[in-house]
Coordinates of C-alpha atoms in Angstrom, one line a residue:
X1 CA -14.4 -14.7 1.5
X2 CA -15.7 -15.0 -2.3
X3 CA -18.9 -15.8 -3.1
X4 CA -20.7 -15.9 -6.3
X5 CA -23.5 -17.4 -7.7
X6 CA -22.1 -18.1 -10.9
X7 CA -20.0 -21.1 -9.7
X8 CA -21.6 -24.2 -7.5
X9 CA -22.2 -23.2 -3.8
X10 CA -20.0 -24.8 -1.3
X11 CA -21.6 -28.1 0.5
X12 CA -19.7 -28.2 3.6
X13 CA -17.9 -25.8 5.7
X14 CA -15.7 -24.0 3.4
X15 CA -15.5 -20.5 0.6
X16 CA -15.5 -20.9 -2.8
X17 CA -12.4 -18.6 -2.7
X18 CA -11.2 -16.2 -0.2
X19 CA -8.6 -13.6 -0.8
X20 CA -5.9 -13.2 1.6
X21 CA -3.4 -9.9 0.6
X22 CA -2.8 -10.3 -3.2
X23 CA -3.4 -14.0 -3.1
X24 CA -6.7 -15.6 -4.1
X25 CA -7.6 -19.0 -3.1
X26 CA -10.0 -20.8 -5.0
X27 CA -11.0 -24.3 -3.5
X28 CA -11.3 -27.0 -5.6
X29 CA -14.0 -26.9 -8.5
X30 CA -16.1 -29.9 -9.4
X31 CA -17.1 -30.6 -12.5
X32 CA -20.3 -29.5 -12.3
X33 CA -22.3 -26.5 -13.2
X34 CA -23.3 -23.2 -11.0
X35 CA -26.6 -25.0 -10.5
X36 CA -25.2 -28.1 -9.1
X37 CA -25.7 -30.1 -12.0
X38 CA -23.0 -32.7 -13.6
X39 CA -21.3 -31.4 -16.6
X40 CA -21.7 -34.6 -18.0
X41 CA -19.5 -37.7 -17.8
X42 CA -16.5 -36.8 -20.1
X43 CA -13.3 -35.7 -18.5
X44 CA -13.4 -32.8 -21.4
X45 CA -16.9 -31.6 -20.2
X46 CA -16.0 -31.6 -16.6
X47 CA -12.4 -30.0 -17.4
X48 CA -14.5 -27.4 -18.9
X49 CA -17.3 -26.8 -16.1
X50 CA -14.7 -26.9 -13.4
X51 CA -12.6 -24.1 -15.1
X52 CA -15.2 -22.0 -15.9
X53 CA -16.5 -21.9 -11.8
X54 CA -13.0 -21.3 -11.5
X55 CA -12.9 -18.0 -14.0
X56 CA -16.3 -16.9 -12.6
X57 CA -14.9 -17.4 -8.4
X58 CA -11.8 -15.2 -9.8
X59 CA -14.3 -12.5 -12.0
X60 CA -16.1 -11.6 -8.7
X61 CA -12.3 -10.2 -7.3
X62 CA -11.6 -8.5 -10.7
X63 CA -9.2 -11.5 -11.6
X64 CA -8.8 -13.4 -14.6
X65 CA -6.9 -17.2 -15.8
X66 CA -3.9 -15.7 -16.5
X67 CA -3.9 -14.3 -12.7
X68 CA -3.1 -17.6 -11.7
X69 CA -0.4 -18.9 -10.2
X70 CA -0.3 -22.5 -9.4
X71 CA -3.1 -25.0 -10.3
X72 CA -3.3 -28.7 -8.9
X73 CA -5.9 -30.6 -10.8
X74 CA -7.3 -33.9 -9.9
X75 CA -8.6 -36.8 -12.0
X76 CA -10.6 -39.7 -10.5
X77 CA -8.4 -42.1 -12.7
X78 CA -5.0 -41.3 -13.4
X79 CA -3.8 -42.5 -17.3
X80 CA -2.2 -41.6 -20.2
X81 CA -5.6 -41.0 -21.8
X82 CA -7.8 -39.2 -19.3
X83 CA -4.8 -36.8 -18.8
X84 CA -4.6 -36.1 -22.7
X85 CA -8.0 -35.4 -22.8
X86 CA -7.7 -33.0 -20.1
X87 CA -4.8 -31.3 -20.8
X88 CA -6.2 -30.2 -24.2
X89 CA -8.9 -28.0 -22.5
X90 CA -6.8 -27.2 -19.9
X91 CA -4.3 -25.9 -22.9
X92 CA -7.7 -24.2 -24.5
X93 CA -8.1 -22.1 -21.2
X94 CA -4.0 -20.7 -21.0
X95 CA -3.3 -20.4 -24.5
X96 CA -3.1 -16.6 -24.0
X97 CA -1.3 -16.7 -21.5
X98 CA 2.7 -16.3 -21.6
X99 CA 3.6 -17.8 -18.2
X100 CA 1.7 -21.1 -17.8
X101 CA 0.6 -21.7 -13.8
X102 CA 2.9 -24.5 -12.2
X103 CA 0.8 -27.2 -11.8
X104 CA 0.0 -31.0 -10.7
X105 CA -2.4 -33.5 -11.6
X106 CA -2.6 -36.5 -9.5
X107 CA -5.1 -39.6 -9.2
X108 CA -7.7 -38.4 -6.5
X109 CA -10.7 -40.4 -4.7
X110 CA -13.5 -38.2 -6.3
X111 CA -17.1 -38.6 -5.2
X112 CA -19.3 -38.7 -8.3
X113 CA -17.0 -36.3 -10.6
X114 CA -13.9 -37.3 -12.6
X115 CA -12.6 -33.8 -12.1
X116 CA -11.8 -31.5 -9.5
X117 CA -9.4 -28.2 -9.8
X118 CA -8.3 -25.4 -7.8
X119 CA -5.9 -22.9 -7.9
X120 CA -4.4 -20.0 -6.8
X121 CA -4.3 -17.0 -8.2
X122 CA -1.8 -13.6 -7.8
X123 CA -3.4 -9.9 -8.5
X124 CA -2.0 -6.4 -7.6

């Protein structure tokens, strides 16, 4: 199991991360901020919150963003525009990074967020 503070803590029955072998496991990061608080209403601020827990659940195993391999990103409402916002700090966070995760974004039932992300991640 990972567990930081530095990232929201869990509010049901399940890890922020947990590690199995050289795969990581990070479960799905709100847009919201270590304390619990909303990131704000924009997709971009959300984007941003959620991919920051996301950095911070992978820091406390010694990973990093470009550990990742596969990312699948959900948006409360699916459209051209709410994707294009997201995918331009989603771009900010990989730039660095030569091999891009595979990824999917797909229109998601969200309960009070616009964003929710998680990933998986390679080390070792």
């Amino acid at each position: 199991m990972i567990q930081t503070l530095n990232a929201p803590q869990p509010s049901g029955p399940y890890s922020q991360g947990v590690k199995a072998g050289n795969l990581i496991f990070v479960s799905g990061q709100d847009g919201v901020h270590p304390n619990g608080e909303s990131a704000g209403e924009s997709i971009s601020a959300q984007a941003t919150a959620s991919l920051e827990n996301i950095k911070n659940i992978l820091a406390k195993q010694n990973a990093k963003l470009s550990d990742i391999v596969y990312v699948t990103c959900h948006l409360a409402e699916l459209n051209q525009e709410n994707v294009s916002e997201f995918n331009e700090i989603y771009a900010s966070y990989f730039k660095d990074v030569a091999v891009k995760p595979a990824r999917i974004t797909v229109g998601s039932k969200l309960l009070g967020v616009k964003v929710e992300i998680s990933a998986i991640a390679s080390i070792g």
